[in-house]
Tab-separated table of C-alpha atoms and ligand atoms in Angstrom:
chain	number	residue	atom	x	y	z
A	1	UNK	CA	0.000	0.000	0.000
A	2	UNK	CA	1.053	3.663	-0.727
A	3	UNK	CA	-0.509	7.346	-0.322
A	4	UNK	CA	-0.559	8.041	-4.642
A	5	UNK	CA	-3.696	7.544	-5.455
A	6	UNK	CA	-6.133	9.280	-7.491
A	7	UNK	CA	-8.665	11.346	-5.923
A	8	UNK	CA	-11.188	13.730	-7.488
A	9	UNK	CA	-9.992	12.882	-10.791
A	10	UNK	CA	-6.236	13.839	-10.038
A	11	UNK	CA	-3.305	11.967	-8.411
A	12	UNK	CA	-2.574	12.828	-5.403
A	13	UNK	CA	0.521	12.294	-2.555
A	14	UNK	CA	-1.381	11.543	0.948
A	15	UNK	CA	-2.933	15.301	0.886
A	16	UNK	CA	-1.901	17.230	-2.140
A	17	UNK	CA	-2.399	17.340	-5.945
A	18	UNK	CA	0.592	15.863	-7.734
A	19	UNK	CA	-0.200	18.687	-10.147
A	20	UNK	CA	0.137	21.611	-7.581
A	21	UNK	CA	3.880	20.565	-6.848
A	22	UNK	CA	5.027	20.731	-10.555
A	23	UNK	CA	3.302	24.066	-10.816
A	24	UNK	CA	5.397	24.971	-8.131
A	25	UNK	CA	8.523	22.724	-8.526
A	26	UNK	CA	8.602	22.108	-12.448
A	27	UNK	CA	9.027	18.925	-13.990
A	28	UNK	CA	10.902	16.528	-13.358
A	29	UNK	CA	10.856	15.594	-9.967
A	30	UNK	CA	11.006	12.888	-7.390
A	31	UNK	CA	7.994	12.999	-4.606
A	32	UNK	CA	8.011	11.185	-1.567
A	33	UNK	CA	5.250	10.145	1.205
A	34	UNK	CA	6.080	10.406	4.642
A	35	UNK	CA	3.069	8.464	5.712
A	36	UNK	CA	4.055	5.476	3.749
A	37	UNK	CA	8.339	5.345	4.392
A	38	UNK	CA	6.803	5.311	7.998
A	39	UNK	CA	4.465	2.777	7.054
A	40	UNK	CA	6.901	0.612	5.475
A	41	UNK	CA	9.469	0.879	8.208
A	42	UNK	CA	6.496	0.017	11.114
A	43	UNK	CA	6.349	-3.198	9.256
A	44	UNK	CA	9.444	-4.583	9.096
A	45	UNK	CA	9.671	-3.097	13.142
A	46	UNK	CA	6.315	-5.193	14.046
A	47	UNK	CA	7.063	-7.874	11.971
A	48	UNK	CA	9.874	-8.457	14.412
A	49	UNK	CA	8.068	-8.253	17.333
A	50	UNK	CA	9.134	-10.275	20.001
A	51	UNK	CA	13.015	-10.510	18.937
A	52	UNK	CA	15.351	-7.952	19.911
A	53	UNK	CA	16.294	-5.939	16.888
A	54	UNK	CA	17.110	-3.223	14.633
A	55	UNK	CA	15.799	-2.078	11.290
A	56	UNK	CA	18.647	-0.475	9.651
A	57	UNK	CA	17.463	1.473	6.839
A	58	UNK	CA	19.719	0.802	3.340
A	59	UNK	CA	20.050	4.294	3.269
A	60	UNK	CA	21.538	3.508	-0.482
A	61	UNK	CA	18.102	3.058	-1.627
A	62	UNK	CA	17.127	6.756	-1.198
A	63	UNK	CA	19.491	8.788	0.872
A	64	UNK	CA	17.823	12.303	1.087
A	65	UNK	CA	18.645	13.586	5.037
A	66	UNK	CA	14.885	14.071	5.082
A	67	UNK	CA	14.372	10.661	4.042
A	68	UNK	CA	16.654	9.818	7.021
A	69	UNK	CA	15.574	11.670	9.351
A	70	UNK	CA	11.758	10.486	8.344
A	71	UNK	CA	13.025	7.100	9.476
A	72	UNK	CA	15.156	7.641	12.017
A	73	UNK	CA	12.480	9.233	14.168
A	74	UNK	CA	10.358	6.511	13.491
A	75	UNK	CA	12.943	4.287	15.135
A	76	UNK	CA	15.119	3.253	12.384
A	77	UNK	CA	18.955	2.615	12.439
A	78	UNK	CA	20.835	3.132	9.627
A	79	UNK	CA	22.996	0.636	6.613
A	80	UNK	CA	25.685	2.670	5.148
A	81	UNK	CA	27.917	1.408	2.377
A	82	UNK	CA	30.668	4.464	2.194
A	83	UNK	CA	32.008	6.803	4.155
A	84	UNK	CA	29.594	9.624	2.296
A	85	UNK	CA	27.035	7.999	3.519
A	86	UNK	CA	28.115	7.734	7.279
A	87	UNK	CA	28.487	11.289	7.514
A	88	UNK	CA	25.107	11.520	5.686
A	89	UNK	CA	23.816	9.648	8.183
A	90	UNK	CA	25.301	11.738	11.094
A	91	UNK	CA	24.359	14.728	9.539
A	92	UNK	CA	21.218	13.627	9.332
A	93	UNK	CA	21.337	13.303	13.391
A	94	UNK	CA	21.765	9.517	13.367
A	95	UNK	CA	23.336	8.090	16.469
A	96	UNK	CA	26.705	6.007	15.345
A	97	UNK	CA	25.745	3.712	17.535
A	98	UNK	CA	22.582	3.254	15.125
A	99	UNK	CA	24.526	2.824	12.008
A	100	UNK	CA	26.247	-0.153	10.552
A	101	UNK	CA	29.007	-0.049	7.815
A	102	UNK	CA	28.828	-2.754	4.831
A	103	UNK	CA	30.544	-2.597	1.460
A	104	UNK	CA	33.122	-4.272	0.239
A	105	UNK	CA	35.682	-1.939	0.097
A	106	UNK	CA	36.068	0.269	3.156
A	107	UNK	CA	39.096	2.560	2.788
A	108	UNK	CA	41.130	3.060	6.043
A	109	UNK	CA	39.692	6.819	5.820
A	110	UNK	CA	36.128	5.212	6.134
A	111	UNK	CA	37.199	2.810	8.833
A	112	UNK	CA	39.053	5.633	10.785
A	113	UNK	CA	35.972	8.846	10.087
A	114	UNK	CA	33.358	5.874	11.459
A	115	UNK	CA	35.715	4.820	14.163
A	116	UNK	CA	36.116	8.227	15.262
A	117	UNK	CA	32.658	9.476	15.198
A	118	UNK	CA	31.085	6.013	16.668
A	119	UNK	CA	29.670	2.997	15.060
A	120	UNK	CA	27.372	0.055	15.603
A	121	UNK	CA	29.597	-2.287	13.748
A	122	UNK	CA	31.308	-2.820	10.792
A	123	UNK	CA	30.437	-6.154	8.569
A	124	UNK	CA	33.695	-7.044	7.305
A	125	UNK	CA	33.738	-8.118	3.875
A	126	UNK	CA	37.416	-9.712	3.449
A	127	UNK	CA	39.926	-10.697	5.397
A	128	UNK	CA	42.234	-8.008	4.294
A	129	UNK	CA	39.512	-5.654	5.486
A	130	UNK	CA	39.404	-6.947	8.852
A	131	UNK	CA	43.312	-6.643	9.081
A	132	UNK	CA	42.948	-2.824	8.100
A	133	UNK	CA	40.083	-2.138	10.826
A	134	UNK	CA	42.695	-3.973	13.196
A	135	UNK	CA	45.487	-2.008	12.744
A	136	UNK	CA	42.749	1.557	12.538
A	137	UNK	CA	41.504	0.434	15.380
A	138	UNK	CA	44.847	-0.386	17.270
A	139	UNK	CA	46.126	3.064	16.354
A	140	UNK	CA	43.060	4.751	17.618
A	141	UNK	CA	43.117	3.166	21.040
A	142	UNK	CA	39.789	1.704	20.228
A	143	UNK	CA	37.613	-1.858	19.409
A	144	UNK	CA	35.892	-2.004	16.349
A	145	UNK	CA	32.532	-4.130	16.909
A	146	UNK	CA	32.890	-6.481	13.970
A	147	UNK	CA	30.614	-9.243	12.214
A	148	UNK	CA	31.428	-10.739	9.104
A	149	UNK	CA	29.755	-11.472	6.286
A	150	UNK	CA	29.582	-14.707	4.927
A	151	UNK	CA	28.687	-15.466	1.746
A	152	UNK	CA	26.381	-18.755	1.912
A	153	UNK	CA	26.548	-19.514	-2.097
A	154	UNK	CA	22.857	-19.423	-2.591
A	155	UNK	CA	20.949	-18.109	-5.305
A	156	UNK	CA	18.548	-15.694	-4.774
A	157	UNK	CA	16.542	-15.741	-8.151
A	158	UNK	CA	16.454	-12.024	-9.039
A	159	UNK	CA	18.215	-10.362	-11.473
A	160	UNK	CA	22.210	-11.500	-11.981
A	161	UNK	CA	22.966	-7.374	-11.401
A	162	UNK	CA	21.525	-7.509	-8.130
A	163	UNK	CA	22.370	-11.058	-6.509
A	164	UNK	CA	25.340	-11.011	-4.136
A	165	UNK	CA	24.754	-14.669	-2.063
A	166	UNK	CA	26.875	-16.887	-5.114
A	167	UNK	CA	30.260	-17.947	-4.558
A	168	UNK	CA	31.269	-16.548	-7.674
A	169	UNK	CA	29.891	-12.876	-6.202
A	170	UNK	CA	32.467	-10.578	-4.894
A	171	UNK	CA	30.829	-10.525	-1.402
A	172	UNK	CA	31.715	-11.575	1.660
A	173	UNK	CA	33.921	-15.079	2.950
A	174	UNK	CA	32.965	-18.405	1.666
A	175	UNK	CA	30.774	-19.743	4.672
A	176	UNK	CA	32.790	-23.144	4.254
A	177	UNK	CA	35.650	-20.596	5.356
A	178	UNK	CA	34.162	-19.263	8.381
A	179	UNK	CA	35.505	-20.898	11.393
A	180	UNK	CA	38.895	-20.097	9.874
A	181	UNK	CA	38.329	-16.193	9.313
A	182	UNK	CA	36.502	-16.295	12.629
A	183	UNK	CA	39.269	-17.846	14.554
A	184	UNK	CA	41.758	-15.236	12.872
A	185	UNK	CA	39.873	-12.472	14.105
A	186	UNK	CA	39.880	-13.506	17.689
A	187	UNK	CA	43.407	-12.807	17.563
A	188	UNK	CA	43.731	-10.016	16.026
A	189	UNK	CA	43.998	-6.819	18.367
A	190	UNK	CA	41.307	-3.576	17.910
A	191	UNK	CA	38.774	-5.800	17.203
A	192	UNK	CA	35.470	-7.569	18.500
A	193	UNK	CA	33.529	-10.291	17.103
A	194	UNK	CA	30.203	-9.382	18.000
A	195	UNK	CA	27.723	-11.559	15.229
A	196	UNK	CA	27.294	-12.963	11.711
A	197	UNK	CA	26.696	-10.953	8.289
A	198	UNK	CA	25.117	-12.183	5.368
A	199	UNK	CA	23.046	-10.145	2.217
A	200	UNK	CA	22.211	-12.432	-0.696
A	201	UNK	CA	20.658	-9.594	-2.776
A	202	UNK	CA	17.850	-7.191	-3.855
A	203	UNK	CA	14.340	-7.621	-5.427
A	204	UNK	CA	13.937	-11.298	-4.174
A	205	UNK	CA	10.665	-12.429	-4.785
A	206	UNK	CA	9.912	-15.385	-2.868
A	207	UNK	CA	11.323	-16.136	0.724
A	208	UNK	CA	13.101	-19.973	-0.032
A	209	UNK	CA	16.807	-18.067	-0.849
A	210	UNK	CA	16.219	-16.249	2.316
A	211	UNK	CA	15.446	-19.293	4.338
A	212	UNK	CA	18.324	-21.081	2.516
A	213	UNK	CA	20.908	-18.587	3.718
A	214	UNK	CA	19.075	-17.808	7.508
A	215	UNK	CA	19.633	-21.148	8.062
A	216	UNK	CA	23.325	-21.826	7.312
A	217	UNK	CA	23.582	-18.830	9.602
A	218	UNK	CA	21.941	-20.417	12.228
A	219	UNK	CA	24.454	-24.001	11.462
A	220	UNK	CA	27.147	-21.727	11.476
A	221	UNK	CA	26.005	-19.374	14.715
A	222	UNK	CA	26.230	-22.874	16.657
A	223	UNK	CA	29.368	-24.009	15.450
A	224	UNK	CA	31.203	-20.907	16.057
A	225	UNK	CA	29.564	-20.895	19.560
A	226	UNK	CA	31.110	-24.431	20.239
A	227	UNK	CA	34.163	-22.380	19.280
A	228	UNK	CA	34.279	-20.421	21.869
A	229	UNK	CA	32.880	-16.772	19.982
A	230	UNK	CA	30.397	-14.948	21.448
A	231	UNK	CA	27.741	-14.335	18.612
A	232	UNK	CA	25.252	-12.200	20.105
A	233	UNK	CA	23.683	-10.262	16.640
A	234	UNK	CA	22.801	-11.168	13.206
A	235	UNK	CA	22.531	-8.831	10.710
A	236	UNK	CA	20.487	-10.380	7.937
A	237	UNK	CA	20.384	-8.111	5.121
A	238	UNK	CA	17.817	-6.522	3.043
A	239	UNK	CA	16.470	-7.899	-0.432
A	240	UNK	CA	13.163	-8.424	0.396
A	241	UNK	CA	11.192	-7.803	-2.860
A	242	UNK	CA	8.628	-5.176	-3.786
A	243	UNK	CA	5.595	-5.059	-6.350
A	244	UNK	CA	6.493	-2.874	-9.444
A	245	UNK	CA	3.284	-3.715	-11.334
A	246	UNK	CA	-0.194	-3.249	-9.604
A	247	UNK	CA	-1.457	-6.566	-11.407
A	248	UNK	CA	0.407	-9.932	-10.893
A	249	UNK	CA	3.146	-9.488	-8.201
A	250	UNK	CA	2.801	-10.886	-4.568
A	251	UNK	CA	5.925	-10.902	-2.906
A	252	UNK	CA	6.066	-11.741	0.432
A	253	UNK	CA	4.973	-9.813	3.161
A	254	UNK	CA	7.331	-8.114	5.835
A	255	UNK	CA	5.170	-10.245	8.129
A	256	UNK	CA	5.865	-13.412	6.470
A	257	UNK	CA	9.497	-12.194	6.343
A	258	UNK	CA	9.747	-11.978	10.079
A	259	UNK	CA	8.380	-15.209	10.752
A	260	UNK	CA	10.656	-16.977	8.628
A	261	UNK	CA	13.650	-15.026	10.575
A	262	UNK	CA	11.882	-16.121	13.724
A	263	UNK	CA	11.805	-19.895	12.594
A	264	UNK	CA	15.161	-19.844	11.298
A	265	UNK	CA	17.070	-17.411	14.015
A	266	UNK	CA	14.409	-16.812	16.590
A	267	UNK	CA	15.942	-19.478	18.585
A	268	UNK	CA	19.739	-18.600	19.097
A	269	UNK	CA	19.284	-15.822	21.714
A	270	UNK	CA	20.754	-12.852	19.156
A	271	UNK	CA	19.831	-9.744	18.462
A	272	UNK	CA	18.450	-9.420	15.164
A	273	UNK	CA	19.232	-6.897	12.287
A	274	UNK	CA	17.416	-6.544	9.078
A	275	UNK	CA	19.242	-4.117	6.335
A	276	UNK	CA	15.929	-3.306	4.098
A	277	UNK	CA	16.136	-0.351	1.695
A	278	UNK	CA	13.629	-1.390	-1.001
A	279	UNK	CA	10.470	-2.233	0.346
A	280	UNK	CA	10.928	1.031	2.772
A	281	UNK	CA	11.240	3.126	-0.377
A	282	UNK	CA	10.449	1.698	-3.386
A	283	UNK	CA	6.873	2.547	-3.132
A	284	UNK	CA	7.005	5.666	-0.893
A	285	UNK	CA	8.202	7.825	-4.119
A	286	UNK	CA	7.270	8.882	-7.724
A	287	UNK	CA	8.925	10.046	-10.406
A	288	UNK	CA	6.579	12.840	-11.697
A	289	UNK	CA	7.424	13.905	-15.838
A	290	UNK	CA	6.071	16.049	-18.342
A	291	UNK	CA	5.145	15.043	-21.975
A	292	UNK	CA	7.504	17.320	-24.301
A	293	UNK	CA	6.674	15.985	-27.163
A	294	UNK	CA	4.282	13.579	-29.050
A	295	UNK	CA	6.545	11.731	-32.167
A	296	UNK	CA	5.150	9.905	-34.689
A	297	UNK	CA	7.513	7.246	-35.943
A	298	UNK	CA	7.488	5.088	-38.640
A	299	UNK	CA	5.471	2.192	-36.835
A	300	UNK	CA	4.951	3.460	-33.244
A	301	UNK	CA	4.476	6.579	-31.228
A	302	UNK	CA	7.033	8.490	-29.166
A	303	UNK	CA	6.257	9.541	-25.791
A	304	UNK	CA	8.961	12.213	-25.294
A	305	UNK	CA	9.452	13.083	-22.208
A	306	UNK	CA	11.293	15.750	-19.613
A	307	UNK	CA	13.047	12.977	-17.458
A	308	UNK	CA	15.608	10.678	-18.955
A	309	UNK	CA	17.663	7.658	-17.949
A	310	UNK	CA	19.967	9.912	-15.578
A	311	UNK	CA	17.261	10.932	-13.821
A	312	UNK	CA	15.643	7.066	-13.555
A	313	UNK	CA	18.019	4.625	-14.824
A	314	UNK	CA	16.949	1.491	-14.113
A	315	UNK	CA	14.764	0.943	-17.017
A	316	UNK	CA	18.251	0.614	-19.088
A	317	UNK	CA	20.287	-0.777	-16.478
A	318	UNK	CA	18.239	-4.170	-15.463
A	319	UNK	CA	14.866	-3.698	-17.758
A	320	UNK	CA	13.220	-2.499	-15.118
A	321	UNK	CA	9.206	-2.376	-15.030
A	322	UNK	CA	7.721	0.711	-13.782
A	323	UNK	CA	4.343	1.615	-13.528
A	324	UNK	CA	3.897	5.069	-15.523
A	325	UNK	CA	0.430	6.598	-15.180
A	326	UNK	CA	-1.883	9.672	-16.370
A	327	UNK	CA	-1.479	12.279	-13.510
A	328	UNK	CA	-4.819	13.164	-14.612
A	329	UNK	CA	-7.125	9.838	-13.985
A	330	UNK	CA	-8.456	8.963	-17.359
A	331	UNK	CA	-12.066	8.230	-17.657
A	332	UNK	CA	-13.120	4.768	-17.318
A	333	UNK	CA	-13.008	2.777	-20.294
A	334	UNK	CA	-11.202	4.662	-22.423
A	335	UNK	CA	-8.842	3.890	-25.308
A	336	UNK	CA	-5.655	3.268	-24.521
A	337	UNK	CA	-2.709	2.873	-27.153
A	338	UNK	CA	0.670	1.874	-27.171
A	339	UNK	CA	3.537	4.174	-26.863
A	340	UNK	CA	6.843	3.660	-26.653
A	341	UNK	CA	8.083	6.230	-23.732
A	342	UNK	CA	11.376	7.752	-23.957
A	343	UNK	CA	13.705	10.273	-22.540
A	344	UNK	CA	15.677	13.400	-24.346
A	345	UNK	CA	19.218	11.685	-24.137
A	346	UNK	CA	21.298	11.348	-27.329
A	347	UNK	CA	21.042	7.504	-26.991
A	348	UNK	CA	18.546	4.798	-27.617
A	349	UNK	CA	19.114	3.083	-24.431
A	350	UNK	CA	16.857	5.870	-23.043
A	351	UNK	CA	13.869	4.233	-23.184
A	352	UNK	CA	11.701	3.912	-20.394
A	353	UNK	CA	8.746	1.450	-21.571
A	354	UNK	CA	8.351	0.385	-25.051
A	355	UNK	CA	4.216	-0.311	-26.197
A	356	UNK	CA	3.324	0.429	-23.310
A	357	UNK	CA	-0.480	1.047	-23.525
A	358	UNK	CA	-1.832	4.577	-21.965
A	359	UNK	CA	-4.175	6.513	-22.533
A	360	UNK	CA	-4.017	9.151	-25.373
A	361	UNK	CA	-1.182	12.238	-23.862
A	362	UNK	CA	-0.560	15.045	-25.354
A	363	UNK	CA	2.257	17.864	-24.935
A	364	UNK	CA	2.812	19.065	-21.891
A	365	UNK	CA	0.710	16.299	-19.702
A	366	UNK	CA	2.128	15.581	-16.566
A	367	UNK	CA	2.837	11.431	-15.818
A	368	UNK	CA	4.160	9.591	-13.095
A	369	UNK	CA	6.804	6.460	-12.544
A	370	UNK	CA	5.171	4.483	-9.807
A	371	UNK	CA	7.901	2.885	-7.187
A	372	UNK	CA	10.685	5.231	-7.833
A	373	UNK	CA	11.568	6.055	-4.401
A	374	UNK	CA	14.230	3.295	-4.140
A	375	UNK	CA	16.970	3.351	-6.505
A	376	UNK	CA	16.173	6.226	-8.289
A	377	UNK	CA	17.146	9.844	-6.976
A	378	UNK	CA	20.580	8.185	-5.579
A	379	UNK	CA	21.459	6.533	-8.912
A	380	UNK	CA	20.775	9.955	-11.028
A	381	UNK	CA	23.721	11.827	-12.724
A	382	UNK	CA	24.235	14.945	-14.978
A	383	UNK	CA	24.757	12.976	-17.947
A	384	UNK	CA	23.888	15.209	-20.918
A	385	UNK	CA	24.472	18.368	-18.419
A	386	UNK	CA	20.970	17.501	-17.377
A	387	UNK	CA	20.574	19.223	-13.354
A	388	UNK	CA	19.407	16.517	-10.878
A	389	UNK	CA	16.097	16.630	-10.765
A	390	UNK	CA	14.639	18.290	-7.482
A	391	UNK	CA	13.466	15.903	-4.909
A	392	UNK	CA	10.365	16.936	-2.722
A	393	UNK	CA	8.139	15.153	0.426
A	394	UNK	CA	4.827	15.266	1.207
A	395	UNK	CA	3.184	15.209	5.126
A	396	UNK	CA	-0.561	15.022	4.783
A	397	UNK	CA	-1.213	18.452	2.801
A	398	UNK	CA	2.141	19.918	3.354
A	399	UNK	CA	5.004	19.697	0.833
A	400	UNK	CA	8.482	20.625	0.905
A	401	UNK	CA	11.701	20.860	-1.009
A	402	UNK	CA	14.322	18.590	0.438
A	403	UNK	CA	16.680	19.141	-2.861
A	404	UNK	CA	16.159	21.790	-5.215
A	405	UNK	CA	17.401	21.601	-8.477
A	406	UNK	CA	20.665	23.120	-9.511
A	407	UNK	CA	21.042	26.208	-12.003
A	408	UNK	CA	23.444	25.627	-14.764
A	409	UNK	CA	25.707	27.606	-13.458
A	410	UNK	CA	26.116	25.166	-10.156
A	411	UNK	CA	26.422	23.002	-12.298
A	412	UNK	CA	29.294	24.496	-14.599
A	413	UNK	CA	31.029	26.536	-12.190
A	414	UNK	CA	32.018	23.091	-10.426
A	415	UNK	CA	34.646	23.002	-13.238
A	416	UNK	CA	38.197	24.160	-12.987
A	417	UNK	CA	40.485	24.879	-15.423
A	418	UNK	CA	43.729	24.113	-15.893
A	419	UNK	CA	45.983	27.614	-15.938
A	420	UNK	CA	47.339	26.633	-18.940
A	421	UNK	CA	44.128	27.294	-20.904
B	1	LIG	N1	22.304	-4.556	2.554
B	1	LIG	C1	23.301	-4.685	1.662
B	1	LIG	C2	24.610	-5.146	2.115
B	1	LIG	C3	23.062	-4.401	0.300
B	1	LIG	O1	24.044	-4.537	-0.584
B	1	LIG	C4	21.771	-3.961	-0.119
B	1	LIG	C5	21.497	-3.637	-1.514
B	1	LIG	C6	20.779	-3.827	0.869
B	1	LIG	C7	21.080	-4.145	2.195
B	1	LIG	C8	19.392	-3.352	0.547
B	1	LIG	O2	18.728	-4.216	-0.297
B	1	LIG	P1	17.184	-3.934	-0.641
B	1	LIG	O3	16.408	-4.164	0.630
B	1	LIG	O4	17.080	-2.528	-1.086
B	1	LIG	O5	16.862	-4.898	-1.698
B	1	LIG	N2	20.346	-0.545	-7.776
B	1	LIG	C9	19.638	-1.803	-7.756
B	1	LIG	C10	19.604	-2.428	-6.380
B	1	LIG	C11	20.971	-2.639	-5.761
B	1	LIG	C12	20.941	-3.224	-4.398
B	1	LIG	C13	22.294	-3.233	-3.793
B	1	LIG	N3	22.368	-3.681	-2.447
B	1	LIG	C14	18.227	-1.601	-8.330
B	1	LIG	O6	17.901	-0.493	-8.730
B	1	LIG	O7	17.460	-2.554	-8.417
């Protein structure tokens, strides 16, 4: 569920015409709902209900400090995957001891900056990782809270781009490693073992991987107990899977989701850490375009439109699906034809939807990408010396810029030339 929906004949964000904002903002732009990144969030939280946990927001997904802050009032810690995004995250007023740093290749700046300004934990990726946090650590007169992330070689059917649990991905240790890695780390100074890591990748659509992976965890919790660690969390990942078409797609639920970590997990006494980024904004933003032009071609119709793949690149990066609809609700029952939807940039990978069958648009209509929010904004560039587009947020029937959109001369004045031109 989300707060887009049409009302009175116009789409709406919880409270306020879509159309209102681009008279005030300008197309294109990316629109968020408070009500539902809280909404999302509150799920994942109560669908952990009786373990001890932490939602850490994938802060990757959509990284706005309003977004953050959104979440981080609702109770939300937060995943950070570089050190811009730690001091994102601080900025943003989030605790260190609320944020946890993954990636798989933390720089000994990162490490120290983190170290420095507090952290939950990192989840080491490598083993010549863990030796750098040592020796940061060491140097610093502090312990680094460690887990690491294992990598339990199971597939987690989504898109190759996107799935990060195979032993030929670049992520984490080998779980048939483990004990090994685990035993080095107990002697290595600056540094406590605190859990386990694992993240076998984004848009899964059914729950089996999940369960696949939670359990080897679990094996591996007990052996490394009988070891003598101390595992005491388990960070799980994100990956859980969203709808991107309103017809056929049932993922699992956040509820179901916590159950299955409860069956598989529930039992070992840790405290429990989910990394979603996805499900908590996929569906709490929009990607709100104008219609330049109206192109006949030689067999097919041209939607033209004012955003392009820098501003929403996953269409041409994994063949995305996206919902794109009318801002305007179209009368029921009318015609609908195909168009093939495409941006302004100078190539043909630009192409958001091709037939795709809407209603008739014309120059200058407004339409929206449905379940933007994650993946979108934070993926954006200037390609084409196009500004990034402005983001905005609703709250019921307030809205607000949380990123206005550059001039050209921001954007060119970030240049410097060499004194010998
Ligand atoms: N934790 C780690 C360690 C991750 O690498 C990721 C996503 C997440 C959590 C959050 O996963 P989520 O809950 O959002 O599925 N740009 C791609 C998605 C890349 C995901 C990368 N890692 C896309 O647009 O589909």
């Amino acid at each position: 569920m989300d707060h887009f929906m049409y009302r009175d004949g116009a789409l709406h964000a919880e409270d306020v015409p879509v159309s209102e904002i681009a008279a005030s903002v300008g197309a294109p732009f990316y629109l968020y709902s408070t009500a539902t990144l809280v909404r999302h969030f509150q799920l994942f939280d109560q669908a952990l209900d009786g373990l001890p946990h932490l939602v850490c927001y994938a802060m990757k997904a959509a990284s706005n400090q309003a977004i953050l802050k959104t979440l981080a009032a609702a109770g939300a810690g937060m995943d950070v995957v570089s050190g811009g995004e730690y001091a994102r995250a601080v900025a943003a007023g989030v605790p260190g001891e609320r944020i946890v740093f993954s990636g798989v290749g933390k720089t000994h700046e990162e490490i120290r900056a983190s170290l420095i300004g507090g952290i939950r934990q990192f989840n080491v990726e490598s083993e010549p990782e863990m030796a750098v946090i040592s020796e940061v650590a060491t140097s610093l007169g502090l312990e680094a809270p460690i887990t690491i992330r294992v990598n339990p070689d199971v597939d987690a059917k989504t898109h190759a781009k996107i799935a990060t649990g195979k032993s030929e991905n670049k992520f984490g240790i080998p779980i048939s490693r483990a004990r090994e890695v685990y035993a080095h780390a107990a002697d290595l100074p600056g540094i406590k073992v605190v859990g386990i890591d694992v993240h076998i990748g984004s848009q899964l659509t059914e729950l089996e991987p999940f369960r696949l992976a939670y359990l080897k965890v679990a094996e591996l919790t007990e052996a490394l107990r009988a070891d003598g660690h101390e595992i005491t969390r388990l960070d799980l990942g994100g990956g859980l899977g969203i709808p991107y078409t309103r017809s056929n797609e049932a993922p699992p639920l956040p509820t179901d989701y916590g159950n299955l970590i409860k069956e598989t997990v529930g039992h070992l006494g840790c405290e429990v850490e989910i990394e979603p980024g996805r499900l908590i904004a996929g569906n709490a933003g929009i990607l709100v375009s104008r219609v330049i032009y109206v192109k006949q071609g030689e067999d097919r119709q041209f939607l033209i439109l004012d955003a392009a793949m820098n501003d929403l690149i996953r269409p041409a990066m994994y063949d995305a699906h996206h919902d794109i609809v009318p801002v305007i609700e179209p009368e029921p029952g009318l015609d609908q034809v195909p168009y093939d939807i495409v941006g302004p940039v100078c190539e043909s990978g630009d192409t958001f939807a091709k037939g795709r069958m809407m209603p008739v648009l014309k120059a200058g209509d407004l339409v929206a990408f449905r379940s933007a929010g994650a993946y979108g904004a934070v993926m954006s560039s200037e390609y084409n010396t196009r500004p990034l587009i402005p983001e905005v947020m609703v709250h019921n029937d307030k809205f607000a810029v949380i990123r206005p959109r550059p001039t050209f001369d921001e954007i060119i004045n970030r240049d410097t030339i060499p004194e010998w031109l």
